[in-house]
Amino acid sequence: MTETDTARHGPLHDIHVAAGAAFTDFGGWQMPVRYSSDLAEHHAVRTAAGIFDISHMGEIVVLGAEAGAALDYALAGRLSTIEEGQAKYSLLLTEDGGILDDLVVYRTGADRFLVVANAGNRDAVAEELIDRAKDFDCEVYDESDDMALIAVQGPKTREILTQLTPQLEEVDLASLKYYRCAAARWNGHELLIARTGYTGEDGFELYIAPDAAAALWTAIIETGQGSGLVPAGLAARDTLRLEAGMPLYGHELGRDILPVQAGLGRVVHINKEGDFVGRAAVEAGPPEGARVLVGLVAEGRRAGRAGYPIVTESGEVVGEITSGALSPTLGHPIAMAYVDPEHAAPDTHLAIDVRGSRIPATVTAVPFYSRKA
């Protein structure tokens, strides 16, 4: 357990302590890294359900007649055209085209958008949005301290939430489509329920006031324990998102990475009207020879970790791993890595340098794991 005097505690911290969780610092927050074992929590999400506390995420509201236009200028995507109740994955770029953060944006009203940022980037995102929206008819509010966020992921998630007592009101979970959200009520409390996910499984995210979060967490645990639901920590969340091929800020994404390098060129709406921050740099593209993100699979049981070199058969260093693990679901090592473009084609044979030992690896498309429809 890592404990620092400066780390922040979320509204569910006491519940995690009582559950025996081990903690780690993540983005300045003390967050549960595991409750029992990383593997057990990972497999529970793949086969039944897991509940995650992600209250450390940042929630920033953009409100006003020109909120959509402001976000079109501030972000890489076209947000003004999404429907009420729709969500969209987007990027906040620097003027140089680098990725300042990756975000999910929900349209929660005709003139209201909720921008969800990574915990470590919350302040930077809020400051950038305030600055970029100053010439538009809208206001920007950082409401992160007024929201707790609980994610429930796994194939039995809908079944569990449907049986929740008291019931979720004013929302039909079966009709809530992927990347959609809806207002709901639970036990007298207003909440926003979304279906976006980060693990490769079906699931929901519930945004609720901090003072109601503990009761909701406990109710979900009690409802789901007979269906195999377990609390899951950041360690399981990381192997789940890696199997699903989801990039993580600080690993696959950063200010020195252009979207196209990370395979996110489709997220940038280069044809939208008007200017947006980072447009010129994105249109110019990365320097010739800039490394690109690939997936790697290897045999055996030894996994490459972030920072391990990628080499050719002759020993030439041509890349570096950003995330790697022994896949709990697939049973073999997987990794994401930035490599020189001439070595990025699928089926290219490379090797991971694991402390002097070379483990053969093959470039492959991501995701490594896809759930059955």
mmCIF file of C-alpha atoms in Angstrom:
data_model
loop_
_atom_site.group_PDB
_atom_site.id
_atom_site.type_symbol
_atom_site.label_atom_id
_atom_site.label_comp_id
_atom_site.label_asym_id
_atom_site.label_seq_id
_atom_site.Cartn_x
_atom_site.Cartn_y
_atom_site.Cartn_z
ATOM 1 C CA MET A 1 0.000 0.000 0.000
ATOM 2 C CA THR A 2 1.205 3.426 -0.858
ATOM 3 C CA GLU A 3 -0.038 6.256 1.317
ATOM 4 C CA THR A 4 0.896 9.897 0.941
ATOM 5 C CA ASP A 5 -0.131 12.931 2.913
ATOM 6 C CA THR A 6 -1.131 14.792 -0.229
ATOM 7 C CA ALA A 7 -3.303 12.117 -1.850
ATOM 8 C CA ARG A 8 -7.036 12.782 -2.055
ATOM 9 C CA HIS A 9 -9.706 10.381 -0.855
ATOM 10 C CA GLY A 10 -12.961 9.863 -2.728
ATOM 11 C CA PRO A 11 -16.419 9.552 -1.151
ATOM 12 C CA LEU A 12 -16.157 5.737 -1.110
ATOM 13 C CA HIS A 13 -12.765 5.546 0.581
ATOM 14 C CA ASP A 14 -14.053 4.263 3.937
ATOM 15 C CA ILE A 15 -15.992 1.493 2.179
ATOM 16 C CA HIS A 16 -12.843 0.372 0.382
ATOM 17 C CA VAL A 17 -10.867 0.370 3.641
ATOM 18 C CA ALA A 18 -13.564 -1.735 5.322
ATOM 19 C CA ALA A 19 -13.454 -4.153 2.364
ATOM 20 C CA GLY A 20 -9.708 -4.650 2.870
ATOM 21 C CA ALA A 21 -8.618 -2.968 -0.334
ATOM 22 C CA ALA A 22 -4.992 -2.214 -1.109
ATOM 23 C CA PHE A 23 -4.475 1.313 -2.378
ATOM 24 C CA THR A 24 -2.263 3.123 -4.816
ATOM 25 C CA ASP A 25 -1.810 6.734 -5.818
ATOM 26 C CA PHE A 26 -3.475 7.457 -9.150
ATOM 27 C CA GLY A 27 -3.608 10.974 -10.473
ATOM 28 C CA GLY A 28 -3.196 12.345 -6.959
ATOM 29 C CA TRP A 29 -5.936 10.125 -5.508
ATOM 30 C CA GLN A 30 -5.726 7.137 -3.181
ATOM 31 C CA MET A 31 -7.629 4.540 -5.183
ATOM 32 C CA PRO A 32 -8.191 0.814 -4.572
ATOM 33 C CA VAL A 33 -5.793 -1.238 -6.671
ATOM 34 C CA ARG A 34 -7.274 -4.594 -5.597
ATOM 35 C CA TYR A 35 -9.599 -6.129 -3.015
ATOM 36 C CA SER A 36 -8.733 -9.827 -3.340
ATOM 37 C CA SER A 37 -6.575 -10.789 -6.321
ATOM 38 C CA ASP A 38 -6.011 -9.116 -9.676
ATOM 39 C CA LEU A 39 -6.839 -12.316 -11.563
ATOM 40 C CA ALA A 40 -10.039 -13.068 -9.642
ATOM 41 C CA GLU A 41 -11.342 -9.542 -10.186
ATOM 42 C CA HIS A 42 -10.402 -9.628 -13.873
ATOM 43 C CA HIS A 43 -12.135 -12.966 -14.486
ATOM 44 C CA ALA A 44 -15.221 -11.850 -12.544
ATOM 45 C CA VAL A 45 -15.676 -8.937 -14.960
ATOM 46 C CA ARG A 46 -15.264 -11.207 -17.999
ATOM 47 C CA THR A 47 -17.675 -13.875 -16.702
ATOM 48 C CA ALA A 48 -20.093 -12.052 -14.371
ATOM 49 C CA ALA A 49 -19.623 -8.468 -13.195
ATOM 50 C CA GLY A 50 -17.310 -6.130 -11.371
ATOM 51 C CA ILE A 51 -17.979 -2.807 -9.670
ATOM 52 C CA PHE A 52 -15.366 -0.044 -9.889
ATOM 53 C CA ASP A 53 -15.012 3.242 -8.035
ATOM 54 C CA ILE A 54 -13.876 5.797 -10.609
ATOM 55 C CA SER A 55 -14.888 8.879 -8.646
ATOM 56 C CA HIS A 56 -11.441 10.332 -9.280
ATOM 57 C CA MET A 57 -12.406 11.147 -12.869
ATOM 58 C CA GLY A 58 -13.033 14.806 -13.694
ATOM 59 C CA GLU A 59 -16.506 16.051 -14.650
ATOM 60 C CA ILE A 60 -16.739 19.434 -16.359
ATOM 61 C CA VAL A 61 -20.003 20.954 -17.551
ATOM 62 C CA VAL A 62 -20.251 23.255 -20.589
ATOM 63 C CA LEU A 63 -23.578 25.067 -20.552
ATOM 64 C CA GLY A 64 -25.085 27.687 -22.844
ATOM 65 C CA ALA A 65 -26.490 28.497 -26.265
ATOM 66 C CA GLU A 66 -23.084 28.087 -27.933
ATOM 67 C CA ALA A 67 -21.815 25.190 -25.808
ATOM 68 C CA GLY A 68 -21.736 22.863 -28.823
ATOM 69 C CA ALA A 69 -19.865 25.368 -30.976
ATOM 70 C CA ALA A 70 -17.392 25.982 -28.152
ATOM 71 C CA LEU A 71 -16.649 22.269 -27.905
ATOM 72 C CA ASP A 72 -16.281 22.024 -31.693
ATOM 73 C CA TYR A 73 -13.500 24.605 -31.366
ATOM 74 C CA ALA A 74 -12.003 23.202 -28.174
ATOM 75 C CA LEU A 75 -11.946 19.502 -29.087
ATOM 76 C CA ALA A 76 -10.949 17.405 -32.087
ATOM 77 C CA GLY A 77 -14.429 16.017 -32.669
ATOM 78 C CA ARG A 78 -17.710 17.501 -33.824
ATOM 79 C CA LEU A 79 -19.754 17.640 -30.628
ATOM 80 C CA SER A 80 -22.435 20.118 -31.682
ATOM 81 C CA THR A 81 -24.166 17.504 -33.844
ATOM 82 C CA ILE A 82 -24.574 14.721 -31.280
ATOM 83 C CA GLU A 83 -28.086 14.184 -29.976
ATOM 84 C CA GLU A 84 -29.328 14.703 -26.454
ATOM 85 C CA GLY A 85 -28.530 11.521 -24.544
ATOM 86 C CA GLN A 86 -25.665 10.622 -26.890
ATOM 87 C CA ALA A 87 -22.010 10.262 -25.904
ATOM 88 C CA LYS A 88 -18.876 10.696 -27.995
ATOM 89 C CA TYR A 89 -15.206 9.887 -27.440
ATOM 90 C CA SER A 90 -12.981 12.862 -28.255
ATOM 91 C CA LEU A 91 -9.560 14.409 -27.754
ATOM 92 C CA LEU A 92 -8.333 17.684 -26.311
ATOM 93 C CA LEU A 93 -5.350 18.652 -28.439
ATOM 94 C CA THR A 94 -2.547 21.105 -27.921
ATOM 95 C CA GLU A 95 -1.760 23.730 -30.558
ATOM 96 C CA ASP A 96 1.031 21.363 -31.664
ATOM 97 C CA GLY A 97 -1.486 18.567 -32.246
ATOM 98 C CA GLY A 98 -0.416 16.528 -29.217
ATOM 99 C CA ILE A 99 -3.008 14.867 -26.989
ATOM 100 C CA LEU A 100 -3.653 16.806 -23.795
ATOM 101 C CA ASP A 101 -6.350 14.344 -22.738
ATOM 102 C CA ASP A 102 -8.818 11.840 -24.099
ATOM 103 C CA LEU A 103 -12.413 12.421 -23.025
ATOM 104 C CA VAL A 104 -15.961 11.198 -23.188
ATOM 105 C CA VAL A 105 -18.513 13.937 -23.840
ATOM 106 C CA TYR A 106 -22.198 13.432 -23.026
ATOM 107 C CA ARG A 107 -24.930 15.739 -24.318
ATOM 108 C CA THR A 108 -27.222 15.913 -21.294
ATOM 109 C CA GLY A 109 -29.469 18.739 -22.552
ATOM 110 C CA ALA A 110 -30.076 20.919 -25.578
ATOM 111 C CA ASP A 111 -27.421 23.381 -24.363
ATOM 112 C CA ARG A 112 -25.616 21.232 -21.791
ATOM 113 C CA PHE A 113 -22.623 18.916 -22.206
ATOM 114 C CA LEU A 114 -20.766 16.855 -19.592
ATOM 115 C CA VAL A 115 -17.070 16.378 -20.337
ATOM 116 C CA VAL A 116 -15.413 13.515 -18.443
ATOM 117 C CA ALA A 117 -11.635 13.851 -18.126
ATOM 118 C CA ASN A 118 -8.872 11.675 -16.727
ATOM 119 C CA ALA A 119 -8.171 12.328 -13.045
ATOM 120 C CA GLY A 120 -4.631 13.569 -13.507
ATOM 121 C CA ASN A 121 -5.672 15.981 -16.248
ATOM 122 C CA ARG A 122 -8.803 17.387 -14.591
ATOM 123 C CA ASP A 123 -7.378 20.809 -13.775
ATOM 124 C CA ALA A 124 -5.636 21.191 -17.129
ATOM 125 C CA VAL A 125 -8.790 20.203 -19.021
ATOM 126 C CA ALA A 126 -10.972 22.577 -17.021
ATOM 127 C CA GLU A 127 -8.536 25.454 -17.545
ATOM 128 C CA GLU A 128 -8.279 24.776 -21.281
ATOM 129 C CA LEU A 129 -12.045 24.527 -21.726
ATOM 130 C CA ILE A 130 -12.607 27.768 -19.816
ATOM 131 C CA ASP A 131 -10.043 29.532 -21.981
ATOM 132 C CA ARG A 132 -11.203 28.050 -25.285
ATOM 133 C CA ALA A 133 -14.879 28.798 -24.557
ATOM 134 C CA LYS A 134 -14.382 32.432 -23.537
ATOM 135 C CA ASP A 135 -15.482 33.820 -26.918
ATOM 136 C CA PHE A 136 -18.658 31.712 -27.023
ATOM 137 C CA ASP A 137 -22.013 32.204 -25.328
ATOM 138 C CA CYS A 138 -21.565 29.523 -22.664
ATOM 139 C CA GLU A 139 -20.141 28.844 -19.211
ATOM 140 C CA VAL A 140 -17.765 26.129 -18.023
ATOM 141 C CA TYR A 141 -18.067 24.591 -14.560
ATOM 142 C CA ASP A 142 -15.773 22.029 -12.933
ATOM 143 C CA GLU A 143 -18.267 19.836 -11.058
ATOM 144 C CA SER A 144 -15.849 17.026 -10.228
ATOM 145 C CA ASP A 145 -16.201 17.505 -6.474
ATOM 146 C CA ASP A 146 -19.992 17.276 -6.755
ATOM 147 C CA MET A 147 -20.082 13.891 -8.468
ATOM 148 C CA ALA A 148 -19.170 10.350 -7.543
ATOM 149 C CA LEU A 149 -18.815 7.830 -10.342
ATOM 150 C CA ILE A 150 -19.446 4.101 -10.084
ATOM 151 C CA ALA A 151 -18.903 1.736 -13.008
ATOM 152 C CA VAL A 152 -20.441 -1.728 -13.209
ATOM 153 C CA GLN A 153 -19.006 -3.879 -15.991
ATOM 154 C CA GLY A 154 -19.547 -7.441 -17.149
ATOM 155 C CA PRO A 155 -22.063 -9.669 -18.923
ATOM 156 C CA LYS A 156 -24.419 -9.809 -15.908
ATOM 157 C CA THR A 157 -24.409 -6.063 -15.281
ATOM 158 C CA ARG A 158 -27.824 -5.285 -16.740
ATOM 159 C CA GLU A 159 -29.378 -8.222 -14.883
ATOM 160 C CA ILE A 160 -27.922 -6.968 -11.593
ATOM 161 C CA LEU A 161 -28.931 -3.337 -12.032
ATOM 162 C CA THR A 162 -32.418 -4.357 -13.102
ATOM 163 C CA GLN A 163 -32.815 -6.180 -9.762
ATOM 164 C CA LEU A 164 -31.385 -3.305 -7.719
ATOM 165 C CA THR A 165 -33.416 -2.430 -4.627
ATOM 166 C CA PRO A 166 -34.874 0.098 -4.554
ATOM 167 C CA GLN A 167 -35.136 0.060 -8.326
ATOM 168 C CA LEU A 168 -33.622 2.539 -10.694
ATOM 169 C CA GLU A 169 -36.462 4.755 -11.832
ATOM 170 C CA GLU A 170 -37.169 6.590 -15.077
ATOM 171 C CA VAL A 171 -34.707 4.548 -17.128
ATOM 172 C CA ASP A 172 -35.093 1.405 -19.236
ATOM 173 C CA LEU A 173 -31.677 -0.241 -19.168
ATOM 174 C CA ALA A 174 -32.569 -2.624 -21.997
ATOM 175 C CA SER A 175 -33.272 0.247 -24.394
ATOM 176 C CA LEU A 176 -30.268 2.353 -23.395
ATOM 177 C CA LYS A 177 -27.907 1.850 -26.316
ATOM 178 C CA TYR A 178 -24.108 1.839 -26.300
ATOM 179 C CA TYR A 179 -22.635 5.331 -25.985
ATOM 180 C CA ARG A 180 -25.925 6.741 -24.717
ATOM 181 C CA CYS A 181 -26.917 8.194 -21.358
ATOM 182 C CA ALA A 182 -30.153 8.999 -19.526
ATOM 183 C CA ALA A 183 -31.302 10.758 -16.400
ATOM 184 C CA ALA A 184 -32.610 8.452 -13.682
ATOM 185 C CA ARG A 185 -33.457 8.337 -9.991
ATOM 186 C CA TRP A 186 -32.473 5.887 -7.278
ATOM 187 C CA ASN A 187 -33.738 5.970 -3.713
ATOM 188 C CA GLY A 188 -34.746 9.604 -4.100
ATOM 189 C CA HIS A 189 -31.433 10.683 -5.608
ATOM 190 C CA GLU A 190 -30.953 12.015 -9.114
ATOM 191 C CA LEU A 191 -28.285 10.312 -11.160
ATOM 192 C CA LEU A 192 -27.025 10.050 -14.715
ATOM 193 C CA ILE A 193 -26.594 6.548 -16.078
ATOM 194 C CA ALA A 194 -24.407 5.962 -19.127
ATOM 195 C CA ARG A 195 -23.425 2.966 -21.204
ATOM 196 C CA THR A 196 -19.904 3.621 -22.377
ATOM 197 C CA GLY A 197 -17.393 1.313 -20.678
ATOM 198 C CA TYR A 198 -13.664 0.793 -20.657
ATOM 199 C CA THR A 199 -13.222 -2.950 -20.160
ATOM 200 C CA GLY A 200 -14.497 -4.473 -23.399
ATOM 201 C CA GLU A 201 -17.624 -5.727 -21.639
ATOM 202 C CA ASP A 202 -21.158 -4.440 -21.514
ATOM 203 C CA GLY A 203 -21.718 -2.174 -18.573
ATOM 204 C CA PHE A 204 -22.931 1.070 -17.124
ATOM 205 C CA GLU A 205 -21.559 4.133 -15.360
ATOM 206 C CA LEU A 206 -23.605 5.856 -12.664
ATOM 207 C CA TYR A 207 -22.963 9.506 -11.800
ATOM 208 C CA ILE A 208 -24.445 10.436 -8.433
ATOM 209 C CA ALA A 209 -23.974 12.969 -5.634
ATOM 210 C CA PRO A 210 -21.086 12.037 -3.307
ATOM 211 C CA ASP A 211 -23.284 11.779 -0.213
ATOM 212 C CA ALA A 212 -25.421 9.101 -1.890
ATOM 213 C CA ALA A 213 -22.566 7.103 -3.422
ATOM 214 C CA ALA A 214 -21.877 4.793 -0.470
ATOM 215 C CA ALA A 215 -25.498 3.668 -0.239
ATOM 216 C CA LEU A 216 -25.642 3.013 -3.986
ATOM 217 C CA TRP A 217 -22.334 1.088 -3.931
ATOM 218 C CA THR A 218 -23.542 -1.070 -1.031
ATOM 219 C CA ALA A 219 -26.899 -1.747 -2.692
ATOM 220 C CA ILE A 220 -25.202 -2.872 -5.928
ATOM 221 C CA ILE A 221 -22.812 -5.127 -3.993
ATOM 222 C CA GLU A 222 -25.679 -6.739 -2.082
ATOM 223 C CA THR A 223 -27.773 -7.186 -5.227
ATOM 224 C CA GLY A 224 -24.965 -8.572 -7.341
ATOM 225 C CA GLN A 225 -23.057 -10.842 -4.999
ATOM 226 C CA GLY A 226 -25.328 -13.792 -5.823
ATOM 227 C CA SER A 227 -24.571 -13.262 -9.511
ATOM 228 C CA GLY A 228 -20.811 -13.235 -9.062
ATOM 229 C CA LEU A 229 -20.269 -9.475 -8.865
ATOM 230 C CA VAL A 230 -17.134 -8.410 -6.989
ATOM 231 C CA PRO A 231 -15.478 -5.072 -6.272
ATOM 232 C CA ALA A 232 -12.587 -4.616 -8.682
ATOM 233 C CA GLY A 233 -9.564 -2.356 -8.456
ATOM 234 C CA LEU A 234 -7.288 -0.481 -10.809
ATOM 235 C CA ALA A 235 -5.068 -3.514 -11.466
ATOM 236 C CA ALA A 236 -7.929 -5.508 -12.981
ATOM 237 C CA ARG A 237 -9.173 -2.431 -14.791
ATOM 238 C CA ASP A 238 -5.760 -2.068 -16.436
ATOM 239 C CA THR A 239 -5.535 -5.645 -17.750
ATOM 240 C CA LEU A 240 -9.164 -5.462 -18.906
ATOM 241 C CA ARG A 241 -8.629 -2.244 -20.858
ATOM 242 C CA LEU A 242 -5.382 -3.588 -22.322
ATOM 243 C CA GLU A 243 -7.142 -6.710 -23.618
ATOM 244 C CA ALA A 244 -9.818 -4.418 -25.075
ATOM 245 C CA GLY A 245 -7.133 -2.317 -26.797
ATOM 246 C CA MET A 246 -8.111 0.884 -24.988
ATOM 247 C CA PRO A 247 -5.293 3.465 -24.855
ATOM 248 C CA LEU A 248 -4.416 4.966 -21.480
ATOM 249 C CA TYR A 249 -3.279 8.540 -21.025
ATOM 250 C CA GLY A 250 0.330 8.641 -19.863
ATOM 251 C CA HIS A 251 1.042 5.336 -21.603
ATOM 252 C CA GLU A 252 -0.313 5.299 -25.149
ATOM 253 C CA LEU A 253 -1.422 8.948 -25.183
ATOM 254 C CA GLY A 254 0.438 12.137 -24.341
ATOM 255 C CA ARG A 255 1.328 15.640 -25.420
ATOM 256 C CA ASP A 256 4.070 14.384 -27.748
ATOM 257 C CA ILE A 257 1.738 11.980 -29.560
ATOM 258 C CA LEU A 258 -0.458 13.032 -32.496
ATOM 259 C CA PRO A 259 -3.800 11.223 -32.840
ATOM 260 C CA VAL A 260 -2.846 9.466 -36.062
ATOM 261 C CA GLN A 261 0.185 7.912 -34.359
ATOM 262 C CA ALA A 262 -2.102 6.371 -31.736
ATOM 263 C CA GLY A 263 -4.537 5.041 -34.327
ATOM 264 C CA LEU A 264 -7.041 7.759 -33.403
ATOM 265 C CA GLY A 265 -7.028 9.716 -36.638
ATOM 266 C CA ARG A 266 -10.731 8.889 -37.045
ATOM 267 C CA VAL A 267 -11.494 10.817 -33.846
ATOM 268 C CA VAL A 268 -10.344 14.074 -35.452
ATOM 269 C CA HIS A 269 -13.088 15.600 -37.599
ATOM 270 C CA ILE A 270 -10.806 17.387 -39.990
ATOM 271 C CA ASN A 271 -13.723 18.292 -42.284
ATOM 272 C CA LYS A 272 -15.819 20.114 -39.681
ATOM 273 C CA GLU A 273 -16.518 23.778 -40.296
ATOM 274 C CA GLY A 274 -14.387 26.395 -38.623
ATOM 275 C CA ASP A 275 -11.065 26.167 -36.868
ATOM 276 C CA PHE A 276 -10.226 24.055 -33.850
ATOM 277 C CA VAL A 277 -7.235 23.937 -31.569
ATOM 278 C CA GLY A 278 -4.574 21.723 -33.114
ATOM 279 C CA ARG A 279 -6.024 21.713 -36.650
ATOM 280 C CA ALA A 280 -2.926 23.051 -38.436
ATOM 281 C CA ALA A 281 -0.618 20.605 -36.689
ATOM 282 C CA VAL A 282 -2.913 17.656 -37.338
ATOM 283 C CA GLU A 283 -3.199 18.580 -41.011
ATOM 284 C CA ALA A 284 0.599 18.831 -41.253
ATOM 285 C CA GLY A 285 0.924 15.392 -39.686
ATOM 286 C CA PRO A 286 3.699 13.908 -37.558
ATOM 287 C CA PRO A 287 7.344 14.059 -38.649
ATOM 288 C CA GLU A 288 8.458 11.488 -41.200
ATOM 289 C CA GLY A 289 9.404 8.283 -39.450
ATOM 290 C CA ALA A 290 7.403 9.041 -36.297
ATOM 291 C CA ARG A 291 6.567 5.880 -34.396
ATOM 292 C CA VAL A 292 3.063 4.423 -34.471
ATOM 293 C CA LEU A 293 1.097 2.361 -31.978
ATOM 294 C CA VAL A 294 0.747 -1.367 -32.595
ATOM 295 C CA GLY A 295 -0.415 -4.447 -30.752
ATOM 296 C CA LEU A 296 1.998 -7.282 -29.982
ATOM 297 C CA VAL A 297 1.341 -10.883 -29.014
ATOM 298 C CA ALA A 298 3.963 -13.272 -27.695
ATOM 299 C CA GLU A 299 4.175 -16.873 -26.626
ATOM 300 C CA GLY A 300 5.089 -18.187 -23.200
ATOM 301 C CA ARG A 301 4.330 -16.575 -19.846
ATOM 302 C CA ARG A 302 6.821 -13.694 -19.585
ATOM 303 C CA ALA A 303 5.258 -10.339 -20.414
ATOM 304 C CA GLY A 304 6.947 -7.163 -21.493
ATOM 305 C CA ARG A 305 6.205 -4.092 -19.400
ATOM 306 C CA ALA A 306 6.076 -0.378 -20.136
ATOM 307 C CA GLY A 307 9.486 0.911 -21.147
ATOM 308 C CA TYR A 308 10.870 -2.412 -22.409
ATOM 309 C CA PRO A 309 12.594 -2.072 -25.818
ATOM 310 C CA ILE A 310 11.287 -3.665 -29.011
ATOM 311 C CA VAL A 311 14.050 -5.037 -31.212
ATOM 312 C CA THR A 312 14.470 -6.701 -34.599
ATOM 313 C CA GLU A 313 16.080 -10.095 -35.101
ATOM 314 C CA SER A 314 19.406 -8.293 -35.580
ATOM 315 C CA GLY A 315 19.004 -6.487 -32.264
ATOM 316 C CA GLU A 316 18.157 -3.038 -33.628
ATOM 317 C CA VAL A 317 15.902 -1.127 -31.232
ATOM 318 C CA VAL A 318 12.807 -0.091 -33.202
ATOM 319 C CA GLY A 319 10.288 0.703 -30.496
ATOM 320 C CA GLU A 320 9.187 0.626 -26.876
ATOM 321 C CA ILE A 321 6.316 -0.964 -24.995
ATOM 322 C CA THR A 322 3.738 1.393 -23.477
ATOM 323 C CA SER A 323 1.579 -1.248 -21.749
ATOM 324 C CA GLY A 324 2.065 -4.973 -21.382
ATOM 325 C CA ALA A 325 0.773 -7.900 -19.362
ATOM 326 C CA LEU A 326 0.170 -11.615 -19.367
ATOM 327 C CA SER A 327 -3.431 -11.604 -20.582
ATOM 328 C CA PRO A 328 -5.611 -13.277 -17.935
ATOM 329 C CA THR A 329 -8.276 -14.095 -20.521
ATOM 330 C CA LEU A 330 -6.095 -15.192 -23.437
ATOM 331 C CA GLY A 331 -3.299 -16.827 -21.447
ATOM 332 C CA HIS A 332 -0.385 -15.326 -23.391
ATOM 333 C CA PRO A 333 1.524 -12.040 -23.228
ATOM 334 C CA ILE A 334 0.060 -8.995 -24.969
ATOM 335 C CA ALA A 335 1.359 -5.467 -25.271
ATOM 336 C CA MET A 336 0.895 -2.150 -26.976
ATOM 337 C CA ALA A 337 4.014 -0.431 -28.236
ATOM 338 C CA TYR A 338 5.201 2.444 -30.374
ATOM 339 C CA VAL A 339 7.423 1.181 -33.185
ATOM 340 C CA ASP A 340 9.081 2.639 -36.249
ATOM 341 C CA PRO A 341 6.511 2.669 -39.097
ATOM 342 C CA GLU A 342 8.475 0.245 -41.297
ATOM 343 C CA HIS A 343 8.005 -2.411 -38.605
ATOM 344 C CA ALA A 344 4.301 -1.734 -37.898
ATOM 345 C CA ALA A 345 2.607 -3.996 -40.443
ATOM 346 C CA PRO A 346 0.521 -6.880 -39.035
ATOM 347 C CA ASP A 347 2.402 -10.198 -38.794
ATOM 348 C CA THR A 348 5.793 -8.462 -38.585
ATOM 349 C CA HIS A 349 8.106 -10.527 -36.402
ATOM 350 C CA LEU A 350 9.922 -8.588 -33.683
ATOM 351 C CA ALA A 351 11.168 -9.316 -30.173
ATOM 352 C CA ILE A 352 10.652 -7.856 -26.703
ATOM 353 C CA ASP A 353 13.848 -7.261 -24.769
ATOM 354 C CA VAL A 354 12.978 -8.418 -21.250
ATOM 355 C CA ARG A 355 16.007 -7.593 -19.168
ATOM 356 C CA GLY A 356 18.399 -9.029 -21.719
ATOM 357 C CA SER A 357 16.255 -11.936 -22.865
ATOM 358 C CA ARG A 358 14.526 -11.680 -26.231
ATOM 359 C CA ILE A 359 10.941 -12.898 -26.400
ATOM 360 C CA PRO A 360 9.628 -13.328 -29.952
ATOM 361 C CA ALA A 361 6.544 -11.190 -30.608
ATOM 362 C CA THR A 362 4.306 -10.559 -33.590
ATOM 363 C CA VAL A 363 2.571 -7.342 -34.564
ATOM 364 C CA THR A 364 -1.194 -7.737 -34.484
ATOM 365 C CA ALA A 365 -4.325 -5.646 -34.738
ATOM 366 C CA VAL A 366 -6.117 -4.558 -31.570
ATOM 367 C CA PRO A 367 -8.329 -5.237 -29.683
ATOM 368 C CA PHE A 368 -6.787 -8.435 -28.401
ATOM 369 C CA TYR A 369 -10.133 -9.461 -26.927
ATOM 370 C CA SER A 370 -13.684 -8.802 -28.144
ATOM 371 C CA ARG A 371 -16.745 -9.962 -26.254
ATOM 372 C CA LYS A 372 -19.277 -12.092 -28.011
ATOM 373 C CA ALA A 373 -22.294 -10.174 -29.275
#
